[in-house]
Coordinates of C-alpha atoms and ligand atoms in Angstrom, one line a residue:
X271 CA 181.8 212.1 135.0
X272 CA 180.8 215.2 132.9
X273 CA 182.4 218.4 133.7
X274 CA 179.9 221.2 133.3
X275 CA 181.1 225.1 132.2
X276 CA 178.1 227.2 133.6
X277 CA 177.7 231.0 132.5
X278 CA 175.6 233.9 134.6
X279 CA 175.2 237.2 133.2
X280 CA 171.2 237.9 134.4
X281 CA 172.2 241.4 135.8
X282 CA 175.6 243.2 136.3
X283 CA 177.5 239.9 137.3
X284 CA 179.5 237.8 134.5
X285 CA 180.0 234.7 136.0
X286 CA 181.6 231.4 134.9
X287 CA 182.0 228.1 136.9
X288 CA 182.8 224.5 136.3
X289 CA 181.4 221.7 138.2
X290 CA 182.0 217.7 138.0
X291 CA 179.6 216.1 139.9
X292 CA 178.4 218.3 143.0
X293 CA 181.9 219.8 143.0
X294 CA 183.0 222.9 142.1
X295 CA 186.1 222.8 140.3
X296 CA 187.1 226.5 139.1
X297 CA 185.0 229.6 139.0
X298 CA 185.3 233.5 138.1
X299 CA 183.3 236.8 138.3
X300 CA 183.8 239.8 136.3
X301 CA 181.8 242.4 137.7
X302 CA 180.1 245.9 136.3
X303 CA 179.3 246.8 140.3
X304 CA 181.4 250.1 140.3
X305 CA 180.2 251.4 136.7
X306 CA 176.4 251.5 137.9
X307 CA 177.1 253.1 140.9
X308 CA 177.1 256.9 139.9
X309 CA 173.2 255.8 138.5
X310 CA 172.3 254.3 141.5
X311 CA 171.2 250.9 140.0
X312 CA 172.2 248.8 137.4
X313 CA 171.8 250.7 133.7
X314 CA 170.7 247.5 131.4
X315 CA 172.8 248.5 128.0
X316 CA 175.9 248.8 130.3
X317 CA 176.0 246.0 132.0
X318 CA 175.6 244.0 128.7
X319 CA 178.4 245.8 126.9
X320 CA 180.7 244.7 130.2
X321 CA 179.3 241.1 129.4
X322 CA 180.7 241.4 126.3
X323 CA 183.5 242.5 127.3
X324 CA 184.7 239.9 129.8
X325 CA 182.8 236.8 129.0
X326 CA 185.6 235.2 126.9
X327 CA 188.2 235.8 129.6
X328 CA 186.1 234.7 132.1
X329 CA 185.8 231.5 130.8
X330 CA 189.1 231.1 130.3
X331 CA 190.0 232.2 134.1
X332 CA 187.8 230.0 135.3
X333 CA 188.9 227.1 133.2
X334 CA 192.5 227.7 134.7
X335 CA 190.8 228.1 138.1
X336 CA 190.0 224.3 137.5
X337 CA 193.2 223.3 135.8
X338 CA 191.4 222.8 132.7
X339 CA 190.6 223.6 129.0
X340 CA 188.0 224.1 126.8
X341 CA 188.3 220.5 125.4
X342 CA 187.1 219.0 128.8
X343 CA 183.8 220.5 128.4
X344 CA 181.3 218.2 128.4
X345 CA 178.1 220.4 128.5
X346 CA 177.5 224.2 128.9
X347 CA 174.6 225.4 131.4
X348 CA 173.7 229.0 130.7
X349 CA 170.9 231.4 132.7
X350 CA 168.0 231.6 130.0
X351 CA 165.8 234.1 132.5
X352 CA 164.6 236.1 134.7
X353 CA 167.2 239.0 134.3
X354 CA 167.9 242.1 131.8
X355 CA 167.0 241.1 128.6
X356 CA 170.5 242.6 127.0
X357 CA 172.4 240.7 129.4
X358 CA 170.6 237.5 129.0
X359 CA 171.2 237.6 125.2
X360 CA 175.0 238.0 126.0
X361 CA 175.2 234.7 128.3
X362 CA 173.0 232.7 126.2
X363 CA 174.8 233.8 123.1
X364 CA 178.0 232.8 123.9
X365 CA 176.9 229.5 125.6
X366 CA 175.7 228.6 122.2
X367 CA 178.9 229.6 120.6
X368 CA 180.7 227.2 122.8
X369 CA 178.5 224.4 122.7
X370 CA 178.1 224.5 119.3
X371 CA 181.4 224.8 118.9
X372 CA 182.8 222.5 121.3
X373 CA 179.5 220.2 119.7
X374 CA 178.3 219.2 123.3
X375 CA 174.7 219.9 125.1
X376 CA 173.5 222.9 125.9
X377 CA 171.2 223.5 128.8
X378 CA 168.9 226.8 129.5
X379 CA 168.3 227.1 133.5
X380 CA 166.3 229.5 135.6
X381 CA 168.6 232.0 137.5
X382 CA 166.7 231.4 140.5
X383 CA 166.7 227.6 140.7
X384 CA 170.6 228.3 140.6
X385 CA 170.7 230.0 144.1
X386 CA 169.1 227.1 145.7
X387 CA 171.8 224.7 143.8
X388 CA 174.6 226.8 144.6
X389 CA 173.9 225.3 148.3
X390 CA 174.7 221.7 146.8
X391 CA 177.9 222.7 146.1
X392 CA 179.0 223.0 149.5
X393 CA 176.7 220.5 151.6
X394 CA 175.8 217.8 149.0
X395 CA 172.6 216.9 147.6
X396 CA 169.0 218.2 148.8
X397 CA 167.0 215.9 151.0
X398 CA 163.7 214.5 149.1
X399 CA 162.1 217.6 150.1
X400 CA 162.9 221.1 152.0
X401 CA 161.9 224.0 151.5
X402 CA 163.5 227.2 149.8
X403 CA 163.4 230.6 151.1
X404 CA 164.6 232.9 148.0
X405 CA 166.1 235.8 148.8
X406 CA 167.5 237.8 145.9
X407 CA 167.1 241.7 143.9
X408 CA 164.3 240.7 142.4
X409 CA 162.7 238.3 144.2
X410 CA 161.1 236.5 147.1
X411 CA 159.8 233.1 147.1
X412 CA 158.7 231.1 149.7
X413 CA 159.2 227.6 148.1
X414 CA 158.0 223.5 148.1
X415 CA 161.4 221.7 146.6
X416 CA 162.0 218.1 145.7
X417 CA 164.5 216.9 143.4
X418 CA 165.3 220.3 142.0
X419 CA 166.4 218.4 138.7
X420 CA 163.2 216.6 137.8
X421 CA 160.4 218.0 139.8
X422 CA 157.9 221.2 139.7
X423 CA 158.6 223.9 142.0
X424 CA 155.8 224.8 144.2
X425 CA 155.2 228.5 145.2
X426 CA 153.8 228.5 148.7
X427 CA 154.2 232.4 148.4
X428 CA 156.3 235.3 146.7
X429 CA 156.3 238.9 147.7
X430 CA 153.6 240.9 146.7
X431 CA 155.6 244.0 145.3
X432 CA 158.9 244.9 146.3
X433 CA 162.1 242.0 146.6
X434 CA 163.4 241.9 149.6
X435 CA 167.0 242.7 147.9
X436 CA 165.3 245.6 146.7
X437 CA 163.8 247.0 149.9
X438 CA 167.6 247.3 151.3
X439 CA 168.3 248.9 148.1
X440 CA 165.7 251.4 148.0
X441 CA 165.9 252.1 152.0
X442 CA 170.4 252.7 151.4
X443 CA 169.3 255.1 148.9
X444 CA 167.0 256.5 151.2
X445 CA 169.7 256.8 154.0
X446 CA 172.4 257.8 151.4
X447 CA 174.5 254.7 152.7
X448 CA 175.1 254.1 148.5
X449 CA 174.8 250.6 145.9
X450 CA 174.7 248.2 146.2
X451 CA 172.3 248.7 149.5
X452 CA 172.6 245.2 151.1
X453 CA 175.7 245.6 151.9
X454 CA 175.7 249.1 153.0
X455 CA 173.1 248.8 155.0
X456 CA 174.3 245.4 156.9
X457 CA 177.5 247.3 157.6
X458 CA 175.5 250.8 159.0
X459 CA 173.3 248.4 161.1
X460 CA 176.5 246.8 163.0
X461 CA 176.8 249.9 165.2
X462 CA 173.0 250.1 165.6
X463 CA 170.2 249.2 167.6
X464 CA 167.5 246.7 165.7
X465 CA 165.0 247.7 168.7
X466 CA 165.2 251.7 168.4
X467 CA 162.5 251.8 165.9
X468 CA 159.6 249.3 165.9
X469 CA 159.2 249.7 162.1
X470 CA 156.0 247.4 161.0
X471 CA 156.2 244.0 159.7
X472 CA 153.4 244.0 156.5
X473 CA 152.7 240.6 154.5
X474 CA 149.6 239.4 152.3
X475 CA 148.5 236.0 153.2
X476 CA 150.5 232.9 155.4
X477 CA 153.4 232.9 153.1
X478 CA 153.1 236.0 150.6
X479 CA 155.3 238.9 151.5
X480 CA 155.1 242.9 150.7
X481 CA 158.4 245.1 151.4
X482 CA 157.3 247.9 149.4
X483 CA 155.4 249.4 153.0
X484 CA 158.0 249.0 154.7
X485 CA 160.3 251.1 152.5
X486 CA 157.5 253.8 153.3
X487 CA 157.2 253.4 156.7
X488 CA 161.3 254.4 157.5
X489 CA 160.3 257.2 153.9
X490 CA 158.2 258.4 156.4
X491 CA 159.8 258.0 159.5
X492 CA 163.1 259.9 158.1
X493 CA 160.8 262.9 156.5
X494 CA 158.8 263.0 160.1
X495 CA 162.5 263.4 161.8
X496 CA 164.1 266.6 163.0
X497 CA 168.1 266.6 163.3
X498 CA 170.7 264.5 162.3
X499 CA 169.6 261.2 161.1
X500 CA 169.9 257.8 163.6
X501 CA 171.6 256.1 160.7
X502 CA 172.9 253.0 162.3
X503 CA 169.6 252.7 164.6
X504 CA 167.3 253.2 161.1
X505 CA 169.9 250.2 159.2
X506 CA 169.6 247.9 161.8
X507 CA 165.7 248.5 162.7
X508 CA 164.6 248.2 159.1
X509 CA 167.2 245.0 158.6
X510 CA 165.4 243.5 161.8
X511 CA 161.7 243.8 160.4
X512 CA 162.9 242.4 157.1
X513 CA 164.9 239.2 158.5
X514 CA 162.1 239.1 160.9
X515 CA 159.2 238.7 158.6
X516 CA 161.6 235.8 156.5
X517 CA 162.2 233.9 159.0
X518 CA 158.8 234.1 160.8
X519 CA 157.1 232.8 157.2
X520 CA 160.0 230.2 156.5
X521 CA 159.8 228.9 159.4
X522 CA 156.0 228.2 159.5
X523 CA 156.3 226.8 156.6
X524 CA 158.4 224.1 157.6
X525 CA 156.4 223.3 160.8
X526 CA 153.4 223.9 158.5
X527 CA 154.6 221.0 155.7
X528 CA 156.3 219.1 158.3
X529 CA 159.3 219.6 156.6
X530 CA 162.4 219.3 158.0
X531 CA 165.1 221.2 155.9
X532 CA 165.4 224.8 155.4
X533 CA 167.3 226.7 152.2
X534 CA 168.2 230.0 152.2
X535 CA 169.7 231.4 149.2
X536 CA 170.1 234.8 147.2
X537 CA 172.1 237.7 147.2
X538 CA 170.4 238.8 150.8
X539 CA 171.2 235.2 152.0
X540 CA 174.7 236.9 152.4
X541 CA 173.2 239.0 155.2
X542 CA 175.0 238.1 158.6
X543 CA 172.0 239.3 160.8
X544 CA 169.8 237.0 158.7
X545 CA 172.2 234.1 158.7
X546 CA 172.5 234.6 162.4
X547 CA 168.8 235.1 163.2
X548 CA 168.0 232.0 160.5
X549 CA 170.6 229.9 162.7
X550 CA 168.8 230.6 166.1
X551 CA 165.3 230.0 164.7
X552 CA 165.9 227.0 163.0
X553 CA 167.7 225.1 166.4
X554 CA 164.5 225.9 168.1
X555 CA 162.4 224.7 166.1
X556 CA 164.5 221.4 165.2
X557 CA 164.9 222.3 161.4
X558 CA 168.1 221.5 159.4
X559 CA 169.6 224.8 158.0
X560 CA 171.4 225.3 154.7
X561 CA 172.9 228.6 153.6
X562 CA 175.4 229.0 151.0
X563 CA 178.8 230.6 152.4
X564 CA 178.1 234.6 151.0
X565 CA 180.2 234.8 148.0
X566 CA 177.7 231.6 146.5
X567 CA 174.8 233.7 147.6
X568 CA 175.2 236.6 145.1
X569 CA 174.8 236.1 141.8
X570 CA 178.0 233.7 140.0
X571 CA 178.7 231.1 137.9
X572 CA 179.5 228.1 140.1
X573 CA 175.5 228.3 140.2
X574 CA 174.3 227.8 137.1
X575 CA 176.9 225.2 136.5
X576 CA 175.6 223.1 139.9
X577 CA 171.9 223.4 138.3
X578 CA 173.4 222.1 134.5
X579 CA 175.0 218.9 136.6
X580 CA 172.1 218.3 138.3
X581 CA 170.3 218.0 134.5
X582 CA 172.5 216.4 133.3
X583 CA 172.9 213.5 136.1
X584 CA 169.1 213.6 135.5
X585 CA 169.3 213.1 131.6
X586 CA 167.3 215.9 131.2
X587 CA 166.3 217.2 127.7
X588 CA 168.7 219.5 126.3
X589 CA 168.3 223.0 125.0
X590 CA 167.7 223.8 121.6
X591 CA 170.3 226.0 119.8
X592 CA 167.1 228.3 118.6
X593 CA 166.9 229.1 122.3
X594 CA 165.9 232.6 123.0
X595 CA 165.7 234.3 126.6
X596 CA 163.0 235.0 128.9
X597 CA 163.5 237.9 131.1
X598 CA 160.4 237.2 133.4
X599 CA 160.5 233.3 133.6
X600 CA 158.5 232.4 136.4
X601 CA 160.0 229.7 138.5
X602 CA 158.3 226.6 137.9
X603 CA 161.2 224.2 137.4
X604 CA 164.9 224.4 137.1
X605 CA 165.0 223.5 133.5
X606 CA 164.1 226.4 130.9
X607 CA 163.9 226.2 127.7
X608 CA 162.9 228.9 125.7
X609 CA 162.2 227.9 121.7
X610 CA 159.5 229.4 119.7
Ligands
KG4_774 O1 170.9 237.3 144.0 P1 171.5 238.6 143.7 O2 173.0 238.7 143.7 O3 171.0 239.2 142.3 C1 169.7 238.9 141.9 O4 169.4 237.8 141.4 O5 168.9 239.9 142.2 O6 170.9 239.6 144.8 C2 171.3 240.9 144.8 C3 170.6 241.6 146.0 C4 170.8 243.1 146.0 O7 169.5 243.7 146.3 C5 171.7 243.3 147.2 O8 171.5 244.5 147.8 C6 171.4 242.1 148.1 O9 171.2 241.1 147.2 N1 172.4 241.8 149.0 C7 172.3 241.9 150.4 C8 173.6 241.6 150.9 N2 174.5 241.3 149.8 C9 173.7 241.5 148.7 N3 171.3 242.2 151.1 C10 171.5 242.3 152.5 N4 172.7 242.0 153.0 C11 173.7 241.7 152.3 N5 174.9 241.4 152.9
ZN775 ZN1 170.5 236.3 141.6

C-alpha cells in the first residue's frame, strides 16, 4: 500500500494531494487566482513566485489533511507539462527535493492525463475502455482511453485553435463579466435565455473542434448591437453553442466506437449547464457518465497524485532526477518523462 504525495503547479494553482490506492487521503490548494486578475489572465513570473511561495506549506497542509508526515511518503508524482514553463520548474523542482530527500521514486505525469484520473478518485477505476472528453484552459481533446496507466492515448480529435476554457475566458472579457471567465459566465447565463441568440456551432472534421469563431461571432454580435447589452441572454447563448458542440462530438464518439463510458474532465467539466446537458445526453443514448464533483475538475493536487498511484500499481518506470519540464507535452500517455 504506497501512499503517493502528488504536486500541480502547471498554471496559477499550487496543488498538493495524497492518495493510497484510488483514495484520496488529504489534499490542499494555494491559489494566485486574485493576483492575476487586474491583468486579466494569468502573468507567468507571478504565478511561479506564488509557487514558491506556498509549495512547502502546501505540502505540509495537505499532509495534515491526511493525518500524515513526510516520512509516509512512499513516492512523489509531480506535473512535468503542458503548463507555464516558470511554474512547471517550481513543481518539478521541489518534487525532486522531496524525493531525493525522502530517497523514494519520483514520477513525471502529464497534467492532462491527471483530469481524467481525478474521476478515479471518486468512482473507482476506468472500465477497459471509455472515452475522455477534455475540457480544460488550454485544451480540448476528444480522446480513445484504456488503462490510463500502461496504454497510449489516442486522439480522435482536439480543437483546432481556441480551448474551450479559453473561449469562456475570452467571451467574459468580452462581456466585462471578469477572470476567471468560466465561472462568470456560468453565473451571468443562470438568469439567461440559451435560445435568444442562435450563435453558430463551427468544428473541423467528426471529432476536431474550433472555438476561436465562435468568440467572433458574439465579437460581432455585441459590436453589431445598439443599447444596453443582453448580458445574461449572450452568457447563456454562447454557453449553450459550446456545451452543445461537446456533447454532440462526445457523444458520437461513443456510439461511433461502440463505447460505452463517457469522461468528462477539466476545469469546464465544472460547468453545471454542461454537467446537466452531459447527464441528459448520455441517458438517451445508454452511455455511462463520469464527471468529477467540480472542485476535482479544476486544476489540484489530488490529480496528479491519482495518476502517480496508478504508475505505480503499474510498476511503471520511474522518473529520472535530471528530469526537466515540457511546457507543450502532447498527450500521448500518462507517463512523462522528460530527460535529455
Ligand atoms: O483545467 P483548468 O483548471 O486549468 C487548465 O488546465 O487549463 O481549467 C481552467 C479553465 C478556465 O478557462 C476556466 O474559465 C474554466 O476552466 N472553468 C469553467 C468553469 N470553471 C472553470 N468554464 C466553464 N464553467 C465553469 N464553471
Ligand atoms: Zn488543468
Amino acid at each position: 500500500m504506497s501512499v503517493i504525495l502528488g504536486i500541480e503547479s502547471s498554471c496559477d494553482e499550487t496543488g498538493v494531494g495524497v492518495v493510497r490506492e484510488g483514495e484520496l487521503l488529504g489534499d490542499c490548494l494555494s491559489s494566485s487566482m486574485d493576483e492575476h486578475k487586474r491583468f486579466g489572465g494569468v502573468v507567468p513570473e507571478v504565478a511561479a513566485r506564488a509557487h514558491l511561495q506556498a509549495m512547502v506549506p502546501t505540502v505540509h497542509a495537505a499532509l495534515d489533511d491526511a493525518g500524515l508526515g513526510l516520512a509516509d511518503i512512499d513516492a512523489v508524482a509531480v506535473t512535468a507539462g503542458p503548463g507555464l514553463a516558470t511554474a512547471l520548474q517550481v513543481g518539478v523542482a521541489s518534487a525532486k527535493a522531496y524525493a531525493l530527500s525522502l530517497g523514494v521514486p519520483l514520477l513525471g505525469v502529464h497534467h492532462l492525463a491527471g483530469h481524467v484520473a481525478a474521476d478515479t478518485l471518486v468512482h473507482g477505476p476506468l472500465p477497459a475502455e471509455s472515452i475522455g472528453l477534455i475540457v480544460s484552459g488550454g485544451h480540448t481533446s476528444l480522446l480513445q482511453l484504456q488503462d490510463l496507466a500502461t496504454d497510449p492515448i489516442i486522439h480522435l480529435g482536439d480543437t483546432a485553435d481556441d480551448a474551450a476554457g479559453e473561449a469562456f475566458d475570452k467571451v467574459a472579457r468580452l462581456l466585462d463579466l471578469g477572470y476567471p471567465g468560466g465561472p462568470a459566465i456560468q453565473r451571468a447565463a443562470e438568469n439567461g435565455d440559451p435560445d435568444a441568440i442562435a450563435f453558430p456551432r463551427p468544428t473541423t472534421g467528426r471529432f476536431g473542434f474550433s472555438f476561436s469563431g465562435l468568440k467572433t461571432a458574439v465579437a460581432r454580435w455585441v459590436k453589431r448591437h445598439e443599447g444596453p447589452l443582453p448580458v445574461a441572454d449572450l452568457a447563456a447563448s454562447f454557453q449553450e453553442a459550446v456545451v452543445d458542440v461537446l456533447m454532440s462530438k462526445a457523444v458520437d464518439a461513443c456510439t461511433s466506437h461502440g463505447i460505452g463510458t463517457l469522461v468528462i474532465a477539466g476545469g469546464v467539466a465544472a460547468n453545471a449547464r454542461l454537467r446537466k446537458v452531459a447527464e441528459q445526453r448520455c441517458a438517451e443514448a445508454d452511455i455511462t457518465l463520469r464527471i468529477p464533483p467540480p472542485r476535482l475538475c479544476t486544476d489540484n493536487g489530488a490529480m496528479i497524485a491519482a495518476v502517480g498511484d496508478l504508475l505505480v500499481s503499474a510498476e511503471a518506470k520511474w522518473s529520472a532526477l535530471d528530469m526537466t519540464t515540457d511546457p507543450s507535452a502532447p498527450l500521448t500517455s500518462a507517463a512523462i518523462s522528460c530527460t535529455h
